[in-house]
Amino acid sequence: MSNVAVIGSQWGDEGKGKIVDWLSSRADVVVRFQGGHNAGHTLVIDGKVYKLHLLPSGIVRPGKISVIGNGVVVDPWALLKEIETVREQGVEISPATLKLAENATLILPCHSAVDGAAESARGKGQIGTTKRGIGPAYEDKVARRGIRVCDLAEPDILKEKLERLVTHHNALLKGLGAEELDHEAIFKDLQDIAPEILSYADIVWKTLDDAQNTGKKILFEGAQGMMLDVDHGTYPFVTSSNICAAQAATGAGISPRHIGYVLGITKAYTTRVGAGPFPTEQENEVGEKLGTRGHEFGTTTGRKRRCGWFDAALVKQSIKTGGIDGIALTKLDVLDGFEEIKICTGYELNGEKIDYIPSGQQAQASLKPIYETFEGWSESTEGARSWADLPAGAVKYVKHIEELISAPVTLLSTSPEREDTILMQDPFSL
Ligand code: GDP
Ligand code: IMO
Ligand code: MG
């Protein structure tokens, strides 16, 4: 029995939350290993909707351990607020079930302030970040100025580090014409919440080592998607962390040998929130129809998601760079009733045919998709729970995708509801 890592294969919002929640019935521990509250993962269980940002999507299942790994950037106020909201929905959360890595980096008010100010300063070159402070917090981490969960237990160190950090950010904020911040006020606010945050603090690498040694099954939950990976995505229109499965090892503190099967969550079409290249985008009635049928509005910012056809070349690339073994294909039901469906199999760039997304910004923006046209199906796939319930046209579409991306579809999702899921192969057994 192996562990399983779930990562997004497109630009995020592929339905990772739903699949992680579904798979977590087979796991003992669910671990977030990168990103922060820029993520928005929606679970629908018997009609009840849970929106998670920082909490692992296994949190709603009693008896599971939820872990926020060291690779996550954590806004402590956002975390406490989310714990409260989810508790109000009847979910039990306690230090026995939620573990926060003591070496995780904190997102502080200076990070969201700089995120917002830097976006405004980019003018036409805006990334369209979530303005949650994700990028600036990761910058501080690698610049070795970051403040970590464990610093909350050492007030003298915290005070000293905070003063240096805020001085650094104030220089930036001043230069960007934004309001400066007071390090003493942030110190006081942090002291107020330190006891509660520290109650969840944990030596996560040890917890995971124990879990591994006692035969527990670990499910690693990625946020965002491979095209937002800081190395392999459509840079600079990306997030500030690595999304690839390899990050599950560094972002949790576990051997890469223990990652196990890597499941790439993949939407049956493509969406993107924020700016940046999107070769198969449909700024027409097709895009509108996909957006309306798929309810494509961001869980975190409420922004309308850009929509387009399935891009097999893009997913194939994500499979390679992300280390994906097989995919969970979601939102197949959104394609019901389309007379014809297009699938991108490669691109034309400056008169040449290529089967990959190049790294250059101008090259990425100039890609012209090459499409195959596929006959749609008129029957409904919505809520289908077995392969036999699917219309022949939908089965053909899934099989064709498998061929184009050279990877198996191990799970299929046919509605937002937890149980509207078709299992072809149990990833924990692969
Ligand atoms: P995540 O960020 O990858 O977890 O995805 P989000 O939760 O941000 O966005 C996916 C949206 O699609 C959510 O509203 C889900 O409830 C919904 N969803 C997930 N799977 C399916 C599916 O198979 N069909 C439909 N129609 N909706 C789905
Ligand atoms: P989940 O986990 C979709 C996008 C933002 C922006 C870019 C950088 O729900 O799939 P950031 O705030 O991270 O610096 O923004 O990344 N982005 C996401 N898009 N789903 C997400 O998460 C995202 N997290 C960040 O829209 O384009
Ligand atoms: Mg999302």
Tab-separated table of C-alpha atoms and ligand atoms in Angstrom:
chain	number	residue	atom	x	y	z
A	1	MET	CA	0.000	0.000	0.000
A	2	SER	CA	1.473	3.315	-1.017
A	3	ASN	CA	0.770	6.876	-0.005
A	4	VAL	CA	-0.878	9.209	-2.502
A	5	ALA	CA	-0.090	12.783	-3.529
A	6	VAL	CA	-2.723	14.892	-5.261
A	7	ILE	CA	-1.636	17.825	-7.406
A	8	GLY	CA	-3.392	20.083	-9.907
A	9	SER	CA	-2.362	19.644	-13.541
A	10	GLN	CA	-3.710	22.881	-15.033
A	11	TRP	CA	-4.064	26.399	-13.540
A	12	GLY	CA	-5.721	25.360	-10.267
A	13	ASP	CA	-9.381	24.835	-9.353
A	14	GLU	CA	-9.437	21.406	-10.986
A	15	GLY	CA	-11.504	19.951	-8.130
A	16	LYS	CA	-8.631	18.882	-5.857
A	17	GLY	CA	-10.672	19.534	-2.703
A	18	LYS	CA	-13.480	17.229	-3.787
A	19	ILE	CA	-11.091	14.420	-4.744
A	20	VAL	CA	-8.936	14.788	-1.601
A	21	ASP	CA	-12.081	14.677	0.562
A	22	TRP	CA	-13.264	11.571	-1.285
A	23	LEU	CA	-9.862	9.845	-1.071
A	24	SER	CA	-9.389	10.770	2.583
A	25	SER	CA	-11.791	7.997	3.610
A	26	ARG	CA	-8.914	5.672	2.642
A	27	ALA	CA	-6.177	7.692	4.382
A	28	ASP	CA	-5.167	8.300	7.998
A	29	VAL	CA	-3.316	11.579	7.581
A	30	VAL	CA	-3.920	14.416	5.094
A	31	VAL	CA	-1.061	16.890	4.567
A	32	ARG	CA	-0.923	20.288	2.848
A	33	PHE	CA	2.642	20.938	1.661
A	34	GLN	CA	2.709	24.274	-0.227
A	35	GLY	CA	0.731	27.405	-0.989
A	36	GLY	CA	-1.392	29.172	1.553
A	37	HIS	CA	-4.833	30.731	1.748
A	38	ASN	CA	-4.616	31.689	-1.923
A	39	ALA	CA	-6.107	28.202	-2.372
A	40	GLY	CA	-9.855	27.654	-2.328
A	41	HIS	CA	-11.039	24.068	-2.114
A	42	THR	CA	-14.762	23.332	-2.188
A	43	LEU	CA	-16.309	20.176	-0.774
A	44	VAL	CA	-19.959	19.293	-1.125
A	45	ILE	CA	-21.189	16.576	1.229
A	46	ASP	CA	-24.899	15.726	1.125
A	47	GLY	CA	-25.618	19.212	-0.141
A	48	LYS	CA	-23.582	20.922	2.591
A	49	VAL	CA	-20.804	23.129	1.205
A	50	TYR	CA	-17.412	23.575	2.902
A	51	LYS	CA	-14.919	26.095	1.576
A	52	LEU	CA	-11.365	25.449	2.711
A	53	HIS	CA	-8.299	27.605	2.158
A	54	LEU	CA	-5.585	26.499	4.579
A	55	LEU	CA	-7.113	23.502	6.269
A	56	PRO	CA	-6.466	20.165	4.567
A	57	SER	CA	-9.548	18.750	2.846
A	58	GLY	CA	-9.511	15.689	5.126
A	59	ILE	CA	-10.566	17.914	8.037
A	60	VAL	CA	-14.280	17.143	7.678
A	61	ARG	CA	-13.774	13.392	8.235
A	62	PRO	CA	-13.723	12.438	11.907
A	63	GLY	CA	-10.712	10.449	13.071
A	64	LYS	CA	-8.263	11.757	10.481
A	65	ILE	CA	-5.140	13.759	11.269
A	66	SER	CA	-4.824	17.003	9.296
A	67	VAL	CA	-1.365	18.456	8.831
A	68	ILE	CA	-0.213	21.862	7.600
A	69	GLY	CA	3.385	21.232	6.525
A	70	ASN	CA	6.432	23.484	6.635
A	71	GLY	CA	6.095	24.277	2.923
A	72	VAL	CA	2.828	26.159	3.510
A	73	VAL	CA	2.831	29.906	4.198
A	74	VAL	CA	0.381	30.500	7.026
A	75	ASP	CA	-1.560	33.650	7.820
A	76	PRO	CA	-2.285	32.916	11.499
A	77	TRP	CA	-5.373	35.140	11.645
A	78	ALA	CA	-6.789	33.569	8.490
A	79	LEU	CA	-6.126	30.126	9.975
A	80	LEU	CA	-7.949	30.885	13.227
A	81	LYS	CA	-10.860	32.409	11.341
A	82	GLU	CA	-11.122	29.370	9.079
A	83	ILE	CA	-11.001	27.000	12.066
A	84	GLU	CA	-13.863	28.959	13.618
A	85	THR	CA	-15.954	28.979	10.421
A	86	VAL	CA	-15.508	25.260	9.814
A	87	ARG	CA	-16.220	24.505	13.486
A	88	GLU	CA	-19.469	26.446	13.180
A	89	GLN	CA	-20.402	24.004	10.424
A	90	GLY	CA	-20.141	21.197	12.954
A	91	VAL	CA	-16.619	19.936	12.258
A	92	GLU	CA	-14.483	19.081	15.291
A	93	ILE	CA	-11.027	20.635	15.162
A	94	SER	CA	-8.559	20.313	18.033
A	95	PRO	CA	-4.793	20.134	18.571
A	96	ALA	CA	-5.228	16.353	18.578
A	97	THR	CA	-6.447	16.374	14.978
A	98	LEU	CA	-4.815	19.473	13.465
A	99	LYS	CA	-1.015	19.748	13.370
A	100	LEU	CA	0.758	22.898	12.229
A	101	ALA	CA	4.462	22.609	11.372
A	102	GLU	CA	6.468	24.696	13.826
A	103	ASN	CA	8.858	25.517	10.979
A	104	ALA	CA	6.155	26.884	8.654
A	105	THR	CA	6.591	30.528	7.586
A	106	LEU	CA	3.993	33.087	8.674
A	107	ILE	CA	2.194	35.546	6.436
A	108	LEU	CA	1.952	38.892	8.258
A	109	PRO	CA	0.101	42.138	7.441
A	110	CYS	CA	3.228	43.539	5.748
A	111	HIS	CA	3.037	40.709	3.194
A	112	SER	CA	-0.509	41.364	2.053
A	113	ALA	CA	0.239	45.119	2.027
A	114	VAL	CA	3.291	44.597	-0.219
A	115	ASP	CA	1.388	42.081	-2.410
A	116	GLY	CA	-1.313	44.688	-3.090
A	117	ALA	CA	1.101	47.591	-3.587
A	118	ALA	CA	3.398	45.567	-5.887
A	119	GLU	CA	0.439	44.494	-8.031
A	120	SER	CA	-0.685	48.104	-8.462
A	121	ALA	CA	2.873	49.084	-9.374
A	122	ARG	CA	3.017	46.420	-12.113
A	123	GLY	CA	0.415	48.353	-14.092
A	124	LYS	CA	-0.306	46.478	-17.318
A	125	GLY	CA	1.952	43.614	-16.226
A	126	GLN	CA	-0.270	42.596	-13.309
A	127	ILE	CA	-0.216	38.930	-12.347
A	128	GLY	CA	-3.670	39.083	-10.812
A	129	THR	CA	-2.512	37.624	-7.492
A	130	THR	CA	-4.982	36.833	-4.739
A	131	LYS	CA	-3.349	39.662	-2.715
A	132	ARG	CA	-3.070	37.324	0.252
A	133	GLY	CA	0.654	38.018	0.721
A	134	ILE	CA	1.749	34.642	-0.616
A	135	GLY	CA	4.586	35.868	-2.872
A	136	PRO	CA	6.118	38.333	-0.363
A	137	ALA	CA	6.010	35.691	2.420
A	138	TYR	CA	7.860	33.138	0.264
A	139	GLU	CA	10.356	35.860	-0.701
A	140	ASP	CA	11.076	36.479	2.987
A	141	LYS	CA	11.446	32.762	3.607
A	142	VAL	CA	14.197	32.330	1.023
A	143	ALA	CA	15.768	35.659	2.021
A	144	ARG	CA	16.072	34.182	5.558
A	145	ARG	CA	14.052	36.981	7.157
A	146	GLY	CA	10.854	34.987	7.535
A	147	ILE	CA	9.015	34.653	10.809
A	148	ARG	CA	7.992	31.114	11.606
A	149	VAL	CA	5.409	29.469	13.840
A	150	CYS	CA	8.125	28.531	16.368
A	151	ASP	CA	9.127	32.195	16.750
A	152	LEU	CA	5.805	32.804	18.506
A	153	ALA	CA	7.173	30.790	21.444
A	154	GLU	CA	10.249	33.019	21.734
A	155	PRO	CA	8.993	36.603	22.243
A	156	ASP	CA	12.435	38.214	22.442
A	157	ILE	CA	13.505	36.717	19.132
A	158	LEU	CA	10.091	37.467	17.622
A	159	LYS	CA	10.330	41.147	18.572
A	160	GLU	CA	13.813	41.513	17.120
A	161	LYS	CA	12.990	39.675	13.887
A	162	LEU	CA	9.743	41.541	13.462
A	163	GLU	CA	11.383	44.934	13.790
A	164	ARG	CA	13.912	44.017	11.090
A	165	LEU	CA	11.217	42.557	8.861
A	166	VAL	CA	8.846	45.495	9.115
A	167	THR	CA	11.698	47.982	8.552
A	168	HIS	CA	12.503	46.096	5.336
A	169	HIS	CA	8.894	46.107	4.171
A	170	ASN	CA	8.313	49.717	5.157
A	171	ALA	CA	11.118	50.762	2.803
A	172	LEU	CA	9.290	48.900	0.050
A	173	LEU	CA	5.868	50.243	0.991
A	174	LYS	CA	7.223	53.792	1.120
A	175	GLY	CA	8.801	53.365	-2.312
A	176	LEU	CA	5.531	52.060	-3.687
A	177	GLY	CA	3.614	54.969	-2.162
A	178	ALA	CA	1.709	52.807	0.321
A	179	GLU	CA	1.096	53.255	4.023
A	180	GLU	CA	3.853	52.047	6.353
A	181	LEU	CA	3.236	49.597	9.195
A	182	ASP	CA	4.026	49.611	12.907
A	183	HIS	CA	6.063	46.600	14.057
A	184	GLU	CA	5.029	47.069	17.677
A	185	ALA	CA	1.350	46.813	16.808
A	186	ILE	CA	1.978	43.614	14.808
A	187	PHE	CA	4.021	42.202	17.726
A	188	LYS	CA	1.154	42.879	20.109
A	189	ASP	CA	-1.422	41.338	17.758
A	190	LEU	CA	0.788	38.273	17.336
A	191	GLN	CA	1.200	37.875	21.082
A	192	ASP	CA	-2.586	37.876	21.466
A	193	ILE	CA	-2.988	34.866	19.168
A	194	ALA	CA	0.308	33.080	19.939
A	195	PRO	CA	-1.107	30.709	22.598
A	196	GLU	CA	-3.878	29.470	20.324
A	197	ILE	CA	-1.621	29.082	17.282
A	198	LEU	CA	1.057	27.348	19.356
A	199	SER	CA	-1.523	24.865	20.649
A	200	TYR	CA	-1.528	23.380	17.122
A	201	ALA	CA	2.265	23.580	16.641
A	202	ASP	CA	3.890	20.246	15.987
A	203	ILE	CA	7.118	18.582	14.886
A	204	VAL	CA	5.473	17.500	11.670
A	205	TRP	CA	8.386	15.498	10.258
A	206	LYS	CA	8.248	13.306	13.384
A	207	THR	CA	4.473	12.896	13.205
A	208	LEU	CA	4.804	11.795	9.579
A	209	ASP	CA	7.737	9.519	10.378
A	210	ASP	CA	5.645	7.835	13.100
A	211	ALA	CA	2.699	7.526	10.716
A	212	GLN	CA	4.924	5.984	8.077
A	213	ASN	CA	6.506	3.549	10.545
A	214	THR	CA	3.169	2.370	11.882
A	215	GLY	CA	1.681	1.622	8.471
A	216	LYS	CA	-0.626	4.637	8.348
A	217	LYS	CA	-1.636	5.951	4.932
A	218	ILE	CA	-0.717	9.516	4.091
A	219	LEU	CA	-2.503	11.661	1.530
A	220	PHE	CA	-0.591	14.749	0.378
A	221	GLU	CA	-2.843	17.588	-0.787
A	222	GLY	CA	-1.418	20.062	-3.268
A	223	ALA	CA	-2.864	23.491	-3.932
A	224	GLN	CA	-2.875	25.414	-7.264
A	225	GLY	CA	-1.825	23.586	-10.448
A	226	MET	CA	1.323	22.769	-12.437
A	227	MET	CA	0.925	25.746	-14.795
A	228	LEU	CA	1.189	27.978	-11.692
A	229	ASP	CA	4.408	26.239	-10.527
A	230	VAL	CA	7.152	28.822	-9.988
A	231	ASP	CA	9.609	26.775	-12.106
A	232	HIS	CA	7.425	24.883	-14.559
A	233	GLY	CA	4.438	27.176	-14.958
A	234	THR	CA	3.704	30.137	-17.206
A	235	TYR	CA	6.247	32.351	-15.414
A	236	PRO	CA	5.904	35.144	-14.284
A	237	PHE	CA	2.133	34.516	-14.234
A	238	VAL	CA	2.475	31.863	-11.541
A	239	THR	CA	2.310	31.526	-7.790
A	240	SER	CA	5.457	31.595	-5.635
A	241	SER	CA	5.787	27.912	-4.748
A	242	ASN	CA	6.511	24.595	-6.420
A	243	ILE	CA	3.369	22.614	-7.125
A	244	CYS	CA	5.061	19.434	-8.381
A	245	ALA	CA	4.837	16.191	-6.421
A	246	ALA	CA	8.487	16.519	-5.386
A	247	GLN	CA	7.414	19.479	-3.254
A	248	ALA	CA	5.346	17.117	-1.085
A	249	ALA	CA	8.627	15.741	0.291
A	250	THR	CA	10.307	19.081	1.044
A	251	GLY	CA	7.094	20.784	2.121
A	252	ALA	CA	6.239	18.081	4.652
A	253	GLY	CA	9.630	16.733	5.719
A	254	ILE	CA	9.415	13.197	4.412
A	255	SER	CA	11.489	11.054	2.068
A	256	PRO	CA	10.579	11.381	-1.622
A	257	ARG	CA	10.392	7.568	-1.582
A	258	HIS	CA	7.292	7.834	0.628
A	259	ILE	CA	5.243	10.016	-1.705
A	260	GLY	CA	3.789	7.041	-3.518
A	261	TYR	CA	1.254	7.354	-6.326
A	262	VAL	CA	0.844	10.835	-7.804
A	263	LEU	CA	-2.671	11.686	-8.900
A	264	GLY	CA	-3.037	14.721	-11.161
A	265	ILE	CA	-6.406	16.393	-10.828
A	266	THR	CA	-7.552	17.502	-14.260
A	267	LYS	CA	-10.664	19.342	-15.405
A	268	ALA	CA	-12.338	18.001	-18.560
A	269	TYR	CA	-11.834	21.514	-20.008
A	270	THR	CA	-9.511	24.342	-18.892
A	271	THR	CA	-9.860	27.384	-16.630
A	272	ARG	CA	-7.570	30.063	-15.314
A	273	VAL	CA	-8.025	32.916	-12.786
A	274	GLY	CA	-5.789	35.950	-13.063
A	275	ALA	CA	-3.599	37.113	-15.931
A	276	GLY	CA	-1.250	35.190	-18.209
A	277	PRO	CA	-1.201	33.085	-21.362
A	278	PHE	CA	-4.036	30.617	-21.990
A	279	PRO	CA	-3.807	29.157	-25.517
A	280	THR	CA	-7.216	27.422	-25.567
A	281	GLU	CA	-9.161	30.278	-23.941
A	282	GLN	CA	-12.592	30.864	-25.496
A	283	GLU	CA	-13.610	34.499	-25.193
A	284	ASN	CA	-16.936	33.741	-26.827
A	285	GLU	CA	-20.164	31.852	-26.176
A	286	VAL	CA	-18.301	28.566	-25.701
A	287	GLY	CA	-16.293	30.099	-22.835
A	288	GLU	CA	-19.458	31.654	-21.409
A	289	LYS	CA	-21.268	28.332	-21.572
A	290	LEU	CA	-18.425	26.463	-19.863
A	291	GLY	CA	-18.268	29.146	-17.158
A	292	THR	CA	-22.001	29.179	-16.535
A	293	ARG	CA	-22.425	25.405	-16.548
A	294	GLY	CA	-19.288	24.864	-14.456
A	295	HIS	CA	-20.029	27.761	-12.032
A	296	GLU	CA	-16.557	29.046	-12.718
A	297	PHE	CA	-16.094	31.710	-10.073
A	298	GLY	CA	-13.072	31.695	-7.741
A	299	THR	CA	-13.592	30.229	-4.260
A	300	THR	CA	-11.075	32.638	-2.718
A	301	THR	CA	-11.571	35.923	-4.577
A	302	GLY	CA	-14.938	35.405	-6.292
A	303	ARG	CA	-13.351	36.392	-9.610
A	304	LYS	CA	-14.811	34.994	-12.830
A	305	ARG	CA	-12.568	32.236	-14.156
A	306	ARG	CA	-11.425	32.359	-17.775
A	307	CYS	CA	-12.605	29.224	-19.627
A	308	GLY	CA	-11.475	27.233	-22.647
A	309	TRP	CA	-11.126	23.817	-24.276
A	310	PHE	CA	-9.150	20.900	-22.883
A	311	ASP	CA	-5.453	21.230	-23.632
A	312	ALA	CA	-3.913	17.761	-23.912
A	313	ALA	CA	-0.436	19.115	-24.721
A	314	LEU	CA	-0.479	21.193	-21.533
A	315	VAL	CA	-1.655	18.291	-19.360
A	316	LYS	CA	0.915	15.963	-20.911
A	317	GLN	CA	3.636	18.461	-20.014
A	318	SER	CA	2.301	18.746	-16.434
A	319	ILE	CA	2.380	14.971	-16.142
A	320	LYS	CA	6.098	15.016	-16.937
A	321	THR	CA	7.150	18.050	-14.888
A	322	GLY	CA	4.834	17.286	-11.958
A	323	GLY	CA	5.616	13.588	-11.728
A	324	ILE	CA	1.992	12.521	-12.274
A	325	ASP	CA	1.205	8.798	-12.592
A	326	GLY	CA	-2.478	8.981	-13.420
A	327	ILE	CA	-5.279	11.518	-13.439
A	328	ALA	CA	-8.650	12.159	-11.850
A	329	LEU	CA	-10.798	13.736	-14.551
A	330	THR	CA	-13.330	16.163	-13.062
A	331	LYS	CA	-16.332	18.137	-14.288
A	332	LEU	CA	-17.043	15.801	-17.183
A	333	ASP	CA	-20.743	16.664	-16.671
A	334	VAL	CA	-20.082	20.284	-17.695
A	335	LEU	CA	-19.462	19.052	-21.256
A	336	ASP	CA	-22.886	17.334	-21.474
A	337	GLY	CA	-24.893	18.605	-24.425
A	338	PHE	CA	-22.046	20.246	-26.346
A	339	GLU	CA	-22.521	19.304	-30.001
A	340	GLU	CA	-18.828	19.327	-30.588
A	341	ILE	CA	-15.912	19.451	-28.217
A	342	LYS	CA	-12.412	20.575	-29.127
A	343	ILE	CA	-9.178	19.215	-27.732
A	344	CYS	CA	-5.854	20.933	-28.216
A	345	THR	CA	-3.083	18.518	-29.201
A	346	GLY	CA	-0.228	20.966	-29.823
A	347	TYR	CA	0.540	24.488	-30.979
A	348	GLU	CA	1.718	26.470	-33.909
A	349	LEU	CA	4.467	28.944	-33.084
A	350	ASN	CA	5.961	31.178	-35.770
A	351	GLY	CA	4.812	28.758	-38.477
A	352	GLU	CA	6.223	25.681	-36.733
A	353	LYS	CA	4.320	22.910	-34.998
A	354	ILE	CA	5.315	22.145	-31.399
A	355	ASP	CA	3.870	19.795	-28.771
A	356	TYR	CA	4.934	21.666	-25.617
A	357	ILE	CA	4.622	25.045	-23.933
A	358	PRO	CA	7.874	26.966	-24.397
A	359	SER	CA	9.388	29.010	-21.556
A	360	GLY	CA	9.588	32.455	-23.176
A	361	GLN	CA	6.885	34.932	-22.250
A	362	GLN	CA	6.415	36.192	-25.797
A	363	ALA	CA	6.454	32.656	-27.205
A	364	GLN	CA	3.812	31.570	-24.686
A	365	ALA	CA	1.602	34.500	-25.605
A	366	SER	CA	1.934	33.682	-29.343
A	367	LEU	CA	0.912	30.005	-29.187
A	368	LYS	CA	-1.877	29.089	-31.606
A	369	PRO	CA	-3.642	25.912	-30.498
A	370	ILE	CA	-4.033	23.019	-32.930
A	371	TYR	CA	-7.390	21.355	-32.330
A	372	GLU	CA	-9.011	18.019	-32.901
A	373	THR	CA	-12.786	18.196	-33.061
A	374	PHE	CA	-14.652	15.577	-31.137
A	375	GLU	CA	-18.317	14.698	-31.397
A	376	GLY	CA	-20.187	15.533	-28.171
A	377	TRP	CA	-22.904	13.546	-26.391
A	378	SER	CA	-26.462	14.636	-25.670
A	379	GLU	CA	-27.123	12.386	-22.655
A	380	SER	CA	-26.369	13.421	-19.068
A	381	THR	CA	-23.317	12.255	-17.143
A	382	GLU	CA	-24.253	14.351	-14.115
A	383	GLY	CA	-24.158	12.326	-10.945
A	384	ALA	CA	-23.015	9.131	-12.667
A	385	ARG	CA	-21.430	6.751	-10.166
A	386	SER	CA	-20.325	3.929	-12.399
A	387	TRP	CA	-18.576	3.576	-15.714
A	388	ALA	CA	-21.643	1.717	-17.025
A	389	ASP	CA	-23.803	4.812	-16.348
A	390	LEU	CA	-21.813	6.913	-18.789
A	391	PRO	CA	-23.029	7.535	-22.342
A	392	ALA	CA	-20.850	6.013	-25.084
A	393	GLY	CA	-19.748	9.469	-26.296
A	394	ALA	CA	-18.428	10.405	-22.845
A	395	VAL	CA	-16.588	7.090	-22.511
A	396	LYS	CA	-14.970	7.737	-25.895
A	397	TYR	CA	-13.911	11.227	-24.785
A	398	VAL	CA	-12.269	9.869	-21.618
A	399	LYS	CA	-10.503	7.081	-23.523
A	400	HIS	CA	-9.273	9.559	-26.103
A	401	ILE	CA	-7.871	11.851	-23.409
A	402	GLU	CA	-6.007	8.886	-21.899
A	403	GLU	CA	-4.415	8.230	-25.287
A	404	LEU	CA	-3.487	11.862	-25.891
A	405	ILE	CA	-1.871	12.386	-22.483
A	406	SER	CA	-0.374	8.863	-22.283
A	407	ALA	CA	-1.644	8.368	-18.730
A	408	PRO	CA	-4.569	6.499	-17.218
A	409	VAL	CA	-7.722	8.110	-15.831
A	410	THR	CA	-7.953	6.484	-12.392
A	411	LEU	CA	-10.899	8.506	-11.076
A	412	LEU	CA	-13.780	10.379	-12.673
A	413	SER	CA	-15.946	13.069	-11.117
A	414	THR	CA	-19.443	13.846	-12.380
A	415	SER	CA	-20.756	16.497	-9.961
A	416	PRO	CA	-19.584	18.550	-6.959
A	417	GLU	CA	-21.079	15.948	-4.557
A	418	ARG	CA	-18.621	13.727	-2.722
A	419	GLU	CA	-20.162	10.429	-3.816
A	420	ASP	CA	-20.649	11.335	-7.489
A	421	THR	CA	-17.272	9.828	-8.223
A	422	ILE	CA	-16.246	6.827	-10.302
A	423	LEU	CA	-13.249	4.811	-9.195
A	424	MET	CA	-11.391	2.950	-11.902
A	425	GLN	CA	-8.294	2.083	-9.881
A	426	ASP	CA	-7.653	2.769	-6.197
A	427	PRO	CA	-4.544	5.005	-6.147
A	428	PHE	CA	-3.626	3.709	-2.662
A	429	SER	CA	-3.257	0.237	-4.129
A	430	LEU	CA	-1.042	1.284	-7.044
B	1	GDP	P1	-9.783	23.070	-6.213
B	1	GDP	O1	-9.189	24.400	-5.948
B	1	GDP	O2	-8.961	22.265	-7.163
B	1	GDP	O3	-10.108	22.311	-4.967
B	1	GDP	O4	-11.158	23.345	-6.960
B	1	GDP	P2	-12.285	24.396	-6.510
B	1	GDP	O5	-13.011	23.837	-5.359
B	1	GDP	O6	-11.705	25.761	-6.383
B	1	GDP	O7	-13.164	24.433	-7.827
B	1	GDP	C1	-13.786	23.310	-8.331
B	1	GDP	C2	-15.304	23.561	-8.334
B	1	GDP	O8	-15.926	22.558	-9.103
B	1	GDP	C3	-15.930	23.472	-6.961
B	1	GDP	O9	-16.996	24.357	-6.882
B	1	GDP	C4	-16.422	22.019	-6.872
B	1	GDP	O10	-17.520	21.871	-6.008
B	1	GDP	C5	-16.813	21.789	-8.303
B	1	GDP	N1	-16.650	20.410	-8.769
B	1	GDP	C6	-15.714	19.489	-8.440
B	1	GDP	N2	-15.871	18.358	-9.164
B	1	GDP	C7	-16.916	18.575	-9.986
B	1	GDP	C8	-17.556	17.809	-11.010
B	1	GDP	O11	-17.172	16.689	-11.329
B	1	GDP	N3	-18.614	18.381	-11.654
B	1	GDP	C9	-19.057	19.627	-11.363
B	1	GDP	N4	-20.081	20.113	-12.049
B	1	GDP	N5	-18.480	20.380	-10.409
B	1	GDP	C10	-17.419	19.874	-9.736
B	2	IMO	P1	-6.435	26.305	-5.799
B	2	IMO	O1	-5.664	25.544	-4.750
B	2	IMO	C1	-6.432	29.101	-9.121
B	2	IMO	C2	-3.372	32.237	-9.073
B	2	IMO	C3	-3.843	33.661	-8.885
B	2	IMO	C4	-2.798	34.389	-9.703
B	2	IMO	C5	-1.526	33.590	-9.422
B	2	IMO	C6	-0.620	34.181	-8.340
B	2	IMO	O2	-7.785	26.717	-5.354
B	2	IMO	O3	-6.404	25.594	-7.098
B	2	IMO	P2	-0.816	34.287	-5.691
B	2	IMO	O4	-1.836	34.922	-4.805
B	2	IMO	O5	-0.661	32.825	-5.462
B	2	IMO	O6	0.502	35.007	-5.671
B	2	IMO	O7	-1.403	34.483	-7.186
B	2	IMO	O8	-1.967	32.301	-9.027
B	2	IMO	N1	-3.813	31.290	-8.034
B	2	IMO	C7	-4.758	30.377	-8.205
B	2	IMO	N2	-5.578	30.130	-9.255
B	2	IMO	N3	-6.486	28.315	-8.029
B	2	IMO	C8	-5.678	28.519	-6.974
B	2	IMO	O9	-5.617	27.690	-5.919
B	2	IMO	C9	-4.780	29.617	-7.017
B	2	IMO	N4	-3.860	30.110	-6.159
B	2	IMO	C10	-3.268	31.123	-6.802
B	2	IMO	O10	-5.136	33.847	-9.399
B	2	IMO	O11	-3.075	34.262	-11.072
B	3	MG	MG	-9.716	26.409	-5.952
